[in-house]
C-alpha atoms as a PDB file:
ATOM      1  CA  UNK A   1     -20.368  19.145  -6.115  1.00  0.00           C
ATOM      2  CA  UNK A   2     -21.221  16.431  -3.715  1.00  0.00           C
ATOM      3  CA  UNK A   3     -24.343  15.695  -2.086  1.00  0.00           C
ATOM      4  CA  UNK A   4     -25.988  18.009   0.698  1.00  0.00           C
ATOM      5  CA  UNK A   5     -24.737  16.630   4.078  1.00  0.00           C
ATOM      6  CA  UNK A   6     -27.158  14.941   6.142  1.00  0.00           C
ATOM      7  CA  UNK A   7     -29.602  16.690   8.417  1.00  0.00           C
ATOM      8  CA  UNK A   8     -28.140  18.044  11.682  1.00  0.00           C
ATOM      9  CA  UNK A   9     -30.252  16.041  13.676  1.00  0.00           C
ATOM     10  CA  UNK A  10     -28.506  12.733  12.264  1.00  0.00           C
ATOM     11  CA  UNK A  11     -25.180  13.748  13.777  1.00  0.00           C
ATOM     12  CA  UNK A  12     -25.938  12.253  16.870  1.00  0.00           C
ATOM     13  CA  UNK A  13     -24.733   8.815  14.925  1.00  0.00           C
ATOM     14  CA  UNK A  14     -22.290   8.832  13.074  1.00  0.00           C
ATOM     15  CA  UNK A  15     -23.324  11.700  10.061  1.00  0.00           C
ATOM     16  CA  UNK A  16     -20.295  13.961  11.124  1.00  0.00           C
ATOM     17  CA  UNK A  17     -18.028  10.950  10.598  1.00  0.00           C
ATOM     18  CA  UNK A  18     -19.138  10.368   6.663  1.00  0.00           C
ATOM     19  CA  UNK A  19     -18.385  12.910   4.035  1.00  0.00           C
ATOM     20  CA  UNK A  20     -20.420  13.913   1.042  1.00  0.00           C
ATOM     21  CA  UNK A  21     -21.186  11.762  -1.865  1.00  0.00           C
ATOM     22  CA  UNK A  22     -18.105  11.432  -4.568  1.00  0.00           C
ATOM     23  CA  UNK A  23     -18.933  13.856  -6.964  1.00  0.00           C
ATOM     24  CA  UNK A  24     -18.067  10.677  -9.569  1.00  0.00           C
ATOM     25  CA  UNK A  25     -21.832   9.834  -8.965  1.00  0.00           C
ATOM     26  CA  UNK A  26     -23.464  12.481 -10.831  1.00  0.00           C
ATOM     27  CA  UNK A  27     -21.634  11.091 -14.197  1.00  0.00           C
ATOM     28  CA  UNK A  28     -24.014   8.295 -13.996  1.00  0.00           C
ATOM     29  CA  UNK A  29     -27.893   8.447 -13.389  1.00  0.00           C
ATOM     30  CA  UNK A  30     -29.491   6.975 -10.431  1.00  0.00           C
ATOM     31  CA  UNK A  31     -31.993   5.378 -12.229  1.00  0.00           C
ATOM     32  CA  UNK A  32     -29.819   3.721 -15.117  1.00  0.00           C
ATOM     33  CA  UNK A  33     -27.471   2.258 -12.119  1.00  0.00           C
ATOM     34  CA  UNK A  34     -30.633   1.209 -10.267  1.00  0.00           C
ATOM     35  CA  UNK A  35     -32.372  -0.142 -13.375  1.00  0.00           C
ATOM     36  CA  UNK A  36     -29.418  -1.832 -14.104  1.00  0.00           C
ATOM     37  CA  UNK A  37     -29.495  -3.429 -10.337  1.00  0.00           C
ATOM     38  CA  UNK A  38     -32.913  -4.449 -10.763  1.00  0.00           C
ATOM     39  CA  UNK A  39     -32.344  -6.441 -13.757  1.00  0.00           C
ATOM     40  CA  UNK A  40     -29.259  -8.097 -13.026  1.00  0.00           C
ATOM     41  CA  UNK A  41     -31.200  -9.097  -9.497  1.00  0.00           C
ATOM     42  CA  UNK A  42     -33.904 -10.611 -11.556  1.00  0.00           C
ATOM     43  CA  UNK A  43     -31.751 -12.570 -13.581  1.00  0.00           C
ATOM     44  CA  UNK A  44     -29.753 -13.946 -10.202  1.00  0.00           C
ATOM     45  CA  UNK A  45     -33.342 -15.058  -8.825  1.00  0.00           C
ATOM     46  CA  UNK A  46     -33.870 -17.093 -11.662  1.00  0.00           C
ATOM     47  CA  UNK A  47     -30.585 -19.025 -12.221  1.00  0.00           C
ATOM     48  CA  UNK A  48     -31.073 -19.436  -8.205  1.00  0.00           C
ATOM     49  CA  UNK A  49     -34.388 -20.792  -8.643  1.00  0.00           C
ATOM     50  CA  UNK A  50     -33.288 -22.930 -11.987  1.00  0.00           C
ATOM     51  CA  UNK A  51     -30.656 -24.697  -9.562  1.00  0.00           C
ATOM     52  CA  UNK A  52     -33.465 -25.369  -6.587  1.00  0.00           C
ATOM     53  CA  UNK A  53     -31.232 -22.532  -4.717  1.00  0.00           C
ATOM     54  CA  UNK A  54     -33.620 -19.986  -3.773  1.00  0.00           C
ATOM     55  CA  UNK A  55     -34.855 -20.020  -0.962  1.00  0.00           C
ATOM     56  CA  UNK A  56     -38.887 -19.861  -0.543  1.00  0.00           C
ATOM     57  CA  UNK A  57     -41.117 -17.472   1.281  1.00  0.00           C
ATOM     58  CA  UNK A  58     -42.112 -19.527   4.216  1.00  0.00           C
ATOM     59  CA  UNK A  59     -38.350 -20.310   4.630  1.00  0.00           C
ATOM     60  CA  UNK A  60     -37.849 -20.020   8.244  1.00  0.00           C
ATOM     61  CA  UNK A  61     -34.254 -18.197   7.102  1.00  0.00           C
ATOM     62  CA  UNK A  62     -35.911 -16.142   4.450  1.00  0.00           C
ATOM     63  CA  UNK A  63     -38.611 -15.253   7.107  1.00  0.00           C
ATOM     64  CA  UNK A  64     -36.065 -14.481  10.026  1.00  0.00           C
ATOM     65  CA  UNK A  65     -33.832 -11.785   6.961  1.00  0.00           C
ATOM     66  CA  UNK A  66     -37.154 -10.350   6.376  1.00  0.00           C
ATOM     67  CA  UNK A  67     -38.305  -9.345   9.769  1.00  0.00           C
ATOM     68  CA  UNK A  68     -35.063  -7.888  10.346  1.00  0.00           C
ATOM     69  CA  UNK A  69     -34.862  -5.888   7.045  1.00  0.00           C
ATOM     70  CA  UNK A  70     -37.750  -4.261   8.133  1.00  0.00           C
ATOM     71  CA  UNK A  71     -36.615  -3.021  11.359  1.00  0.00           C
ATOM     72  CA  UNK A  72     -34.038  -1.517   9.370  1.00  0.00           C
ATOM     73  CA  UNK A  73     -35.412   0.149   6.351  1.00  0.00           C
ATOM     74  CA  UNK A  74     -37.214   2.972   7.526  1.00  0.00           C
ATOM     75  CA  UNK A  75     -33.832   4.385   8.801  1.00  0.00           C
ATOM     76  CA  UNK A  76     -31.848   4.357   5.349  1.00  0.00           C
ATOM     77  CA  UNK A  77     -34.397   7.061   4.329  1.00  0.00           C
ATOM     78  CA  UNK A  78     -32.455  10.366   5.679  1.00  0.00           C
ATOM     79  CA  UNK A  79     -29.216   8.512   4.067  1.00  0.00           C
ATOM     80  CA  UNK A  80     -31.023   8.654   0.638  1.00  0.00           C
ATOM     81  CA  UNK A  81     -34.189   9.735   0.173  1.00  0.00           C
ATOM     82  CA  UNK A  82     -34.649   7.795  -3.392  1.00  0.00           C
ATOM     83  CA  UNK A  83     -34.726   4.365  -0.593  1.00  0.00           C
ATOM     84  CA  UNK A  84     -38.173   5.398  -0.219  1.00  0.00           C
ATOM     85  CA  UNK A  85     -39.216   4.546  -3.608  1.00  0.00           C
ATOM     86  CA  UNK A  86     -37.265   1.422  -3.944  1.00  0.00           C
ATOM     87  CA  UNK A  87     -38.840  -2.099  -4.370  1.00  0.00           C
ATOM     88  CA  UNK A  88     -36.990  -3.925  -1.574  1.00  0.00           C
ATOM     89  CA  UNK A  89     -36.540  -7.196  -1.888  1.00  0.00           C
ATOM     90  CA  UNK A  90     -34.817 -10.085   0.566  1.00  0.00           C
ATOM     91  CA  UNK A  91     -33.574 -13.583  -0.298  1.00  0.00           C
ATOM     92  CA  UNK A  92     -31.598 -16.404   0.252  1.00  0.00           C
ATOM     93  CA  UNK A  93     -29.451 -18.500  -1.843  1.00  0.00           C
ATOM     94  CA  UNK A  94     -28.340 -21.881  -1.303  1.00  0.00           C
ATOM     95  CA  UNK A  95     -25.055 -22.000  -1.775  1.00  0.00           C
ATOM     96  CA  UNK A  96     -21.601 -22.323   1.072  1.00  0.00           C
ATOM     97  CA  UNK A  97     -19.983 -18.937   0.212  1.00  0.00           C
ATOM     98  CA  UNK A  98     -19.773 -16.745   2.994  1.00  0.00           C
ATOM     99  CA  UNK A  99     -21.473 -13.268   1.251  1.00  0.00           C
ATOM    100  CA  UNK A 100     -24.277 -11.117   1.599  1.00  0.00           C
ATOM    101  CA  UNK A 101     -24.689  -8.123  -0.724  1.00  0.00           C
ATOM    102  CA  UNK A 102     -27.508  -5.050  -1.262  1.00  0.00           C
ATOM    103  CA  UNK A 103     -27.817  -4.237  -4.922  1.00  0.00           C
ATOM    104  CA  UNK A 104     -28.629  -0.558  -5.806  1.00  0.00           C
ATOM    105  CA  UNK A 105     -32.368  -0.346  -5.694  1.00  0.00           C
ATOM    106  CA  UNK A 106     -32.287  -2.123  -2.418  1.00  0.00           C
ATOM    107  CA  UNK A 107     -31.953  -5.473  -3.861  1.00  0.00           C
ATOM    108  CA  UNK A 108     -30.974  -7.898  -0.770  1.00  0.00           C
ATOM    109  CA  UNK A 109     -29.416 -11.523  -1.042  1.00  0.00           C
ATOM    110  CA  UNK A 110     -27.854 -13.395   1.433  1.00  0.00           C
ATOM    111  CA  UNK A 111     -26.347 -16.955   1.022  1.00  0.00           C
ATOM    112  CA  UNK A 112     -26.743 -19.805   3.557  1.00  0.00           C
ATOM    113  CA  UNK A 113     -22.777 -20.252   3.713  1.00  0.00           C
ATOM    114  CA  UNK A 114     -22.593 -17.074   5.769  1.00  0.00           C
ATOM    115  CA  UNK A 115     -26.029 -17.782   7.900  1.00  0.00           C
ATOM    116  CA  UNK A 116     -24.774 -21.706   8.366  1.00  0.00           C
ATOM    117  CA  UNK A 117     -21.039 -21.249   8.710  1.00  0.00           C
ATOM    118  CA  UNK A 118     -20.666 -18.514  10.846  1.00  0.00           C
ATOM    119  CA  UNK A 119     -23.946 -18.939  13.169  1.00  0.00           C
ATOM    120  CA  UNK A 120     -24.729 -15.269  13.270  1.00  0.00           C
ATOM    121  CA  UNK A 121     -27.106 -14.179  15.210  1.00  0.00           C
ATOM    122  CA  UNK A 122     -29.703 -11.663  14.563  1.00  0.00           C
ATOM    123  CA  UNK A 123     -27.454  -8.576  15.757  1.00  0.00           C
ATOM    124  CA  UNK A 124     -24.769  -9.771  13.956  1.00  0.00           C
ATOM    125  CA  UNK A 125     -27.749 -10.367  10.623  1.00  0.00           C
ATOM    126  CA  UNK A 126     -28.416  -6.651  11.112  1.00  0.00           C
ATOM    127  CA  UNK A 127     -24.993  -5.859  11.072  1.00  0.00           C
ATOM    128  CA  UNK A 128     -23.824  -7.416   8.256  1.00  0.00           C
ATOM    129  CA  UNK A 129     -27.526  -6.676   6.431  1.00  0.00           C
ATOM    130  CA  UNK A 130     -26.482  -2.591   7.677  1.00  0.00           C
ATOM    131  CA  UNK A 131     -23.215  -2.938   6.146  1.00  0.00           C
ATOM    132  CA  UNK A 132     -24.945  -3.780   2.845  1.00  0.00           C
ATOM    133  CA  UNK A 133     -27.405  -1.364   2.939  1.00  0.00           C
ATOM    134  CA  UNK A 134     -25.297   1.373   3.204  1.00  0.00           C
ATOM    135  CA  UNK A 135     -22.817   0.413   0.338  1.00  0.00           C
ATOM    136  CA  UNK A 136     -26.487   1.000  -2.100  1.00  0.00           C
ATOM    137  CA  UNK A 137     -27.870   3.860   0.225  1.00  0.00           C
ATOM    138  CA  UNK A 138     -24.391   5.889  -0.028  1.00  0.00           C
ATOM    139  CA  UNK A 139     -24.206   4.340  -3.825  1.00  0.00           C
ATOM    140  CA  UNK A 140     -20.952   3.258  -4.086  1.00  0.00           C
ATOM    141  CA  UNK A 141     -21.565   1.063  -7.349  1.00  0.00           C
ATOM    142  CA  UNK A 142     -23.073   4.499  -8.752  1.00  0.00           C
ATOM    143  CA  UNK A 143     -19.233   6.150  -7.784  1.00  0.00           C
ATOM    144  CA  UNK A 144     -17.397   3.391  -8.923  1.00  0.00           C
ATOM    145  CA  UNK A 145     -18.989   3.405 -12.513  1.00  0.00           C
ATOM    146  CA  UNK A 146     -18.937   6.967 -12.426  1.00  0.00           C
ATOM    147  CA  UNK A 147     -15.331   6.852 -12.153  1.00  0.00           C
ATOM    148  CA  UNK A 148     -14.874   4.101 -14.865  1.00  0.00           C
ATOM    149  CA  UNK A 149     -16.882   6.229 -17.108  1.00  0.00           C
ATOM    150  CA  UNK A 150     -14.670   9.136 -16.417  1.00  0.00           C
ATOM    151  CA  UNK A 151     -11.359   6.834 -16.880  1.00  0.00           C
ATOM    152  CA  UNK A 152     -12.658   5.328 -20.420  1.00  0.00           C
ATOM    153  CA  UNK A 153     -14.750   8.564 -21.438  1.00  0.00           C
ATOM    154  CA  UNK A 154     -13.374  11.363 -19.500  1.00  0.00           C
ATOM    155  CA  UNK A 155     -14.925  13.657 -17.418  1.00  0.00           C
ATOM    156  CA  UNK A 156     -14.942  16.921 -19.639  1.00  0.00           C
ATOM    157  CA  UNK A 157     -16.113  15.266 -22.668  1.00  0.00           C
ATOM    158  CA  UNK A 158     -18.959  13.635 -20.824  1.00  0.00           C
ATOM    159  CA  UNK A 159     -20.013  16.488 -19.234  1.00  0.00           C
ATOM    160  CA  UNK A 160     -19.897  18.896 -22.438  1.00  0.00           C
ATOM    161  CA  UNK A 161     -20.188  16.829 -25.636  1.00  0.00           C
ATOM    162  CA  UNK A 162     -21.616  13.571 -25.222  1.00  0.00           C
ATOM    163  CA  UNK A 163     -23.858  13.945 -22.656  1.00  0.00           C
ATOM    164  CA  UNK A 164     -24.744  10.398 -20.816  1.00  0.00           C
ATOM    165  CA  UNK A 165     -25.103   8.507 -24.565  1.00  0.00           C
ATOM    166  CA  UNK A 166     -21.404   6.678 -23.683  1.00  0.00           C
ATOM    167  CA  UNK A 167     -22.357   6.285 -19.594  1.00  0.00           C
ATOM    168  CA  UNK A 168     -25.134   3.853 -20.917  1.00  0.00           C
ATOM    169  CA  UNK A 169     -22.518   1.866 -22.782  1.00  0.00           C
ATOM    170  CA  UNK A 170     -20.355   2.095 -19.613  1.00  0.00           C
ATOM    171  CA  UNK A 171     -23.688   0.768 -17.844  1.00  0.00           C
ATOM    172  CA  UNK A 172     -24.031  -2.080 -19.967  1.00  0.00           C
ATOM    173  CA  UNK A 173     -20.640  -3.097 -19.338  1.00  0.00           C
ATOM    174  CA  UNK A 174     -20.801  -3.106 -15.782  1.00  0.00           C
ATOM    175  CA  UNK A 175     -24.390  -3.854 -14.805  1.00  0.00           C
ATOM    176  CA  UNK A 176     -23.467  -7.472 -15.298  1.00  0.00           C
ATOM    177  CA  UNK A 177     -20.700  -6.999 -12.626  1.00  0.00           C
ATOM    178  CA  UNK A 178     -22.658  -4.874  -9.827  1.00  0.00           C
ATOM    179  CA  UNK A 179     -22.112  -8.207  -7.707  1.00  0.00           C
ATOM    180  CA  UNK A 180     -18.149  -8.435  -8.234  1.00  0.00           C
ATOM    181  CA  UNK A 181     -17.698  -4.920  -8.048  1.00  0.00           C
ATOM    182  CA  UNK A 182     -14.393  -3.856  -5.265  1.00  0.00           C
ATOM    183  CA  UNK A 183     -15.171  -1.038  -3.240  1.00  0.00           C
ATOM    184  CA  UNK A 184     -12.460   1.101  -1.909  1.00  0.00           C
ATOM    185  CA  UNK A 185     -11.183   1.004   1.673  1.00  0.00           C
ATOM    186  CA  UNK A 186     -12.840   3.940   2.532  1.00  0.00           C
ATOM    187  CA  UNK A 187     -16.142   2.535   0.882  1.00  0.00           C
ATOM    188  CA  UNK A 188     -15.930  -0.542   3.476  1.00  0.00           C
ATOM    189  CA  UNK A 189     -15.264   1.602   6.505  1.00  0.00           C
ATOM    190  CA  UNK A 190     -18.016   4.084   5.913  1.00  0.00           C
ATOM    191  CA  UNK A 191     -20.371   1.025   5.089  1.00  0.00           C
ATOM    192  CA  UNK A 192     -19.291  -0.233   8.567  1.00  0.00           C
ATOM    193  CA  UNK A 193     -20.134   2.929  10.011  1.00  0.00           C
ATOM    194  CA  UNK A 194     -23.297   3.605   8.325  1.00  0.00           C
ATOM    195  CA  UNK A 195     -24.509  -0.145   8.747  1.00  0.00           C
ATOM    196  CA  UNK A 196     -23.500  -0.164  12.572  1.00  0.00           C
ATOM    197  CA  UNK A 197     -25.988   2.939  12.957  1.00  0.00           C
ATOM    198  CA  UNK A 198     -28.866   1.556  11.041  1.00  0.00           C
ATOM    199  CA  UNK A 199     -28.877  -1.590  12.951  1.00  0.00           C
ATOM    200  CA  UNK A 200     -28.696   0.411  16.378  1.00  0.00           C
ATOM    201  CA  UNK A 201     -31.672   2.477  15.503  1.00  0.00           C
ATOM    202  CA  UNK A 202     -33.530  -0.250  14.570  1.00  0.00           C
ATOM    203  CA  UNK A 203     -32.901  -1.929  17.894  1.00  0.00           C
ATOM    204  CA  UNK A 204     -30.052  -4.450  16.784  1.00  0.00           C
ATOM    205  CA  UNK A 205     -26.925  -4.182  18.815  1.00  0.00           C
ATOM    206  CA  UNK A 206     -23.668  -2.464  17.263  1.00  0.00           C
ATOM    207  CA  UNK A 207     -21.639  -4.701  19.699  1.00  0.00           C
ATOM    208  CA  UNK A 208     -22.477  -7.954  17.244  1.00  0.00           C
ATOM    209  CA  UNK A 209     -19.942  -5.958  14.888  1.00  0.00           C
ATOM    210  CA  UNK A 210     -17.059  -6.842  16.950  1.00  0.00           C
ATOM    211  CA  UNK A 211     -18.110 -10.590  17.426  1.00  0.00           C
ATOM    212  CA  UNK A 212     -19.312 -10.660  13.445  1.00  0.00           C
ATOM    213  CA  UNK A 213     -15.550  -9.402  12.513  1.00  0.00           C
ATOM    214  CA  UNK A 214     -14.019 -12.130  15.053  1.00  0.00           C
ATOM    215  CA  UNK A 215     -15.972 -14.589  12.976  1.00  0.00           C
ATOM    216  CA  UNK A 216     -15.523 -13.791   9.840  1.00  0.00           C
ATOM    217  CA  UNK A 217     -12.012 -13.375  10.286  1.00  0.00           C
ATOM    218  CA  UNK A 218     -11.575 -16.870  12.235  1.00  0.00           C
ATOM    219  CA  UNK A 219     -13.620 -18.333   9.331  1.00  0.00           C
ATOM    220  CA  UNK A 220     -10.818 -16.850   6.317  1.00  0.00           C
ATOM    221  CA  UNK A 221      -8.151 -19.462   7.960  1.00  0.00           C
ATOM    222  CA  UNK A 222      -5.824 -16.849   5.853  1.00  0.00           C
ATOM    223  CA  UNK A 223      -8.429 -16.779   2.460  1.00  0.00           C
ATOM    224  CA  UNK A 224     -10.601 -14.165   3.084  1.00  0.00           C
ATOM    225  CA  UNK A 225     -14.025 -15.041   2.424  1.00  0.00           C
ATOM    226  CA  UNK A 226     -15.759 -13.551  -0.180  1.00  0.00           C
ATOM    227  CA  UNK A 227     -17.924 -10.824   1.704  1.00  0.00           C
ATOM    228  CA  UNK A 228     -14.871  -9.719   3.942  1.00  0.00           C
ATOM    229  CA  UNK A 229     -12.503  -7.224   1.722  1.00  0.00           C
ATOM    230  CA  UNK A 230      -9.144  -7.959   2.100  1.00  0.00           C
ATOM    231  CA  UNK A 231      -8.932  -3.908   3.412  1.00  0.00           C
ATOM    232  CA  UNK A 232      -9.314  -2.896   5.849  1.00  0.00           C
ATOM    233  CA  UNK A 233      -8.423  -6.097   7.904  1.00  0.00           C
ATOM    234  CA  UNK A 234     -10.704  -7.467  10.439  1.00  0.00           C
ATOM    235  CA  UNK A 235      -9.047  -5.985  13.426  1.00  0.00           C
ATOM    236  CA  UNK A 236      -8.549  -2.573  11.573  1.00  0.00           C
ATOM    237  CA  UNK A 237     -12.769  -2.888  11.390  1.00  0.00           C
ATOM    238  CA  UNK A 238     -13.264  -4.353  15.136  1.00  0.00           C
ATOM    239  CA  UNK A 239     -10.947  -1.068  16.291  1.00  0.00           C
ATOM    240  CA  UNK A 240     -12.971   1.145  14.116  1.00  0.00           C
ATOM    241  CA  UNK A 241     -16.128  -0.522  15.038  1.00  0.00           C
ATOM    242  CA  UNK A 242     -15.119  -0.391  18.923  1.00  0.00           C
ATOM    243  CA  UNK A 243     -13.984   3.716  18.656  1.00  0.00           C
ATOM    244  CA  UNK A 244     -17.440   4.325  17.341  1.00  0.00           C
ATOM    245  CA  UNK A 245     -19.401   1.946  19.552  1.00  0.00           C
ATOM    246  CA  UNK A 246     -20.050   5.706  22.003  1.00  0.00           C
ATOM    247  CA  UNK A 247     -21.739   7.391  19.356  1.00  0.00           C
ATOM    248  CA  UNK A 248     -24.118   4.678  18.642  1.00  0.00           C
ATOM    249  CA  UNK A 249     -24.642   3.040  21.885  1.00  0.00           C
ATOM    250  CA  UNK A 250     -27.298   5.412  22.749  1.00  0.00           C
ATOM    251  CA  UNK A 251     -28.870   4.914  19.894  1.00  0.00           C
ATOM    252  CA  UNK A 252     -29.103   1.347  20.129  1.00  0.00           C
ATOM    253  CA  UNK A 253     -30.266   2.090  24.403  1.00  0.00           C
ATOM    254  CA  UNK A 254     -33.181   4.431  23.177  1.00  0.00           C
ATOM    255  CA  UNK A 255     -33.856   2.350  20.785  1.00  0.00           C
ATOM    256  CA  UNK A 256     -34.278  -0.801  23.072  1.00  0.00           C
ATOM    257  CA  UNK A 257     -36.346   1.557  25.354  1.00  0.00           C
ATOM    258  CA  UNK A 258     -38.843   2.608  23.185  1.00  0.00           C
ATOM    259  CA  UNK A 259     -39.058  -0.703  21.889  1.00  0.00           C
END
């Protein structure tokens, strides 16, 4: 079975529009996936740092992802409750690809291709830092191992012979691709959905979604780039991003208010 649904009080976003976790999760541990995440995050830091690429603390860009990360934070918590224990971490890479990611484990990396090239601003940041965040709080790396597990293992001997001794194998194999990993079209639109609500609780305006998608999509000139998936397309997102913008507009006004 799936995950419990969220609490009834998170419906006022946009909890009755995302279903319960793929029951491909549970063939792989949390804490493997996220120990996996953790490493393979370490390892990025360093090449980054080998190559003069990462980006220091007192970075004025590294400073400004921060400050926004934690404004959003302390609202993945009812998506997941294991965010609470995770070691966040934010940085920035030097490099001109146009990509932002959230490892499992809440492992955060931007690149100044997407910061410099598209000129976002800090709603559309919180946007695209929301959207990341929710592919690791609703672990969709976790489902899509879990379901290459059950494809090279299968699901019945897993569960009854050979307990998770073959998942770490499988973990092995794709820990070292957590960053090139595809996630499904359904993946992207509830990490658009998720990500839009995080950012409007934490005071960031969902609107920037609609001008984040019109740049991104006037920056593929018809190669998209690496962050946007080539499904749904960018209008397909701005429509679903505009449909929902009612359920998380008063989010976003209470927030501002209270603020």
């Amino acid at each position: 079975m799936g995950a419990a649904a969220l609490p009834a009080a998170w419906a006022q976003g946009v909890g009755d529009d995302v279903g319960k976790n793929s029951a491909f999760t549970k063939l792989v541990p949390a804490s493997q996936v996220e120990q996996a995440a953790v490493q393979q995050y370490a390892q990025m830091l360093r090449e980054a740092q080998s190559k003069n690429a990462l980006g220091s603390d007192n970075h004025p860009q590294v400073l400004r992802l921060r400050s926004i990360a934690r404004r959003l934070i302390p609202y993945s918590y009812e998506w997941n409750p294991r965010a609470r224990d995770w070691r966040w971490e934010v940085n920035l890479i030097g490099s001109k690809q146009i990509n932002a990611f959230c490892m499992p484990a809440g492992k955060i990396a931007f690149y100044t291709g997407i910061l410099d090239q598209l000129k976002l601003t800090d709603d559309e940041v919180a946007m695209v830092m929301g959207h990341e965040i929710a592919h690791a709080l609703r672990e969709h790396a976790r489902e899509r191992m879990g379901k290459s597990a059950a494809t090279n293992i299968g699901v019945n001997v897993i569960s009854s012979v050979l307990g998770f001794g073959q998942i770490g194998q499988t973990l092995t194999q794709y820990g070292a691709q957590l960053l090139t990993l595809e996630f499904s079209r359904e993946d992207e639109s509830e990490a658009d959905l998720v990500g839009m609500e995080l950012a409007a609780r934490a005071g960031f305006d969902p609107r920037a979604g609609v001008t984040l998608w019109q740049k991104m999509t006037a920056a593929s000139k018809g190669a998209p780039p690496q962050f946007l998936s080539t499904h749904p397309s960018g209008a397909t997102r701005i429509a679903d991003i505009e449909r929902k913008l009612p359920k998380v507009m008063p989010l976003y006004e209470a927030a501002r208010k209270n603020g």
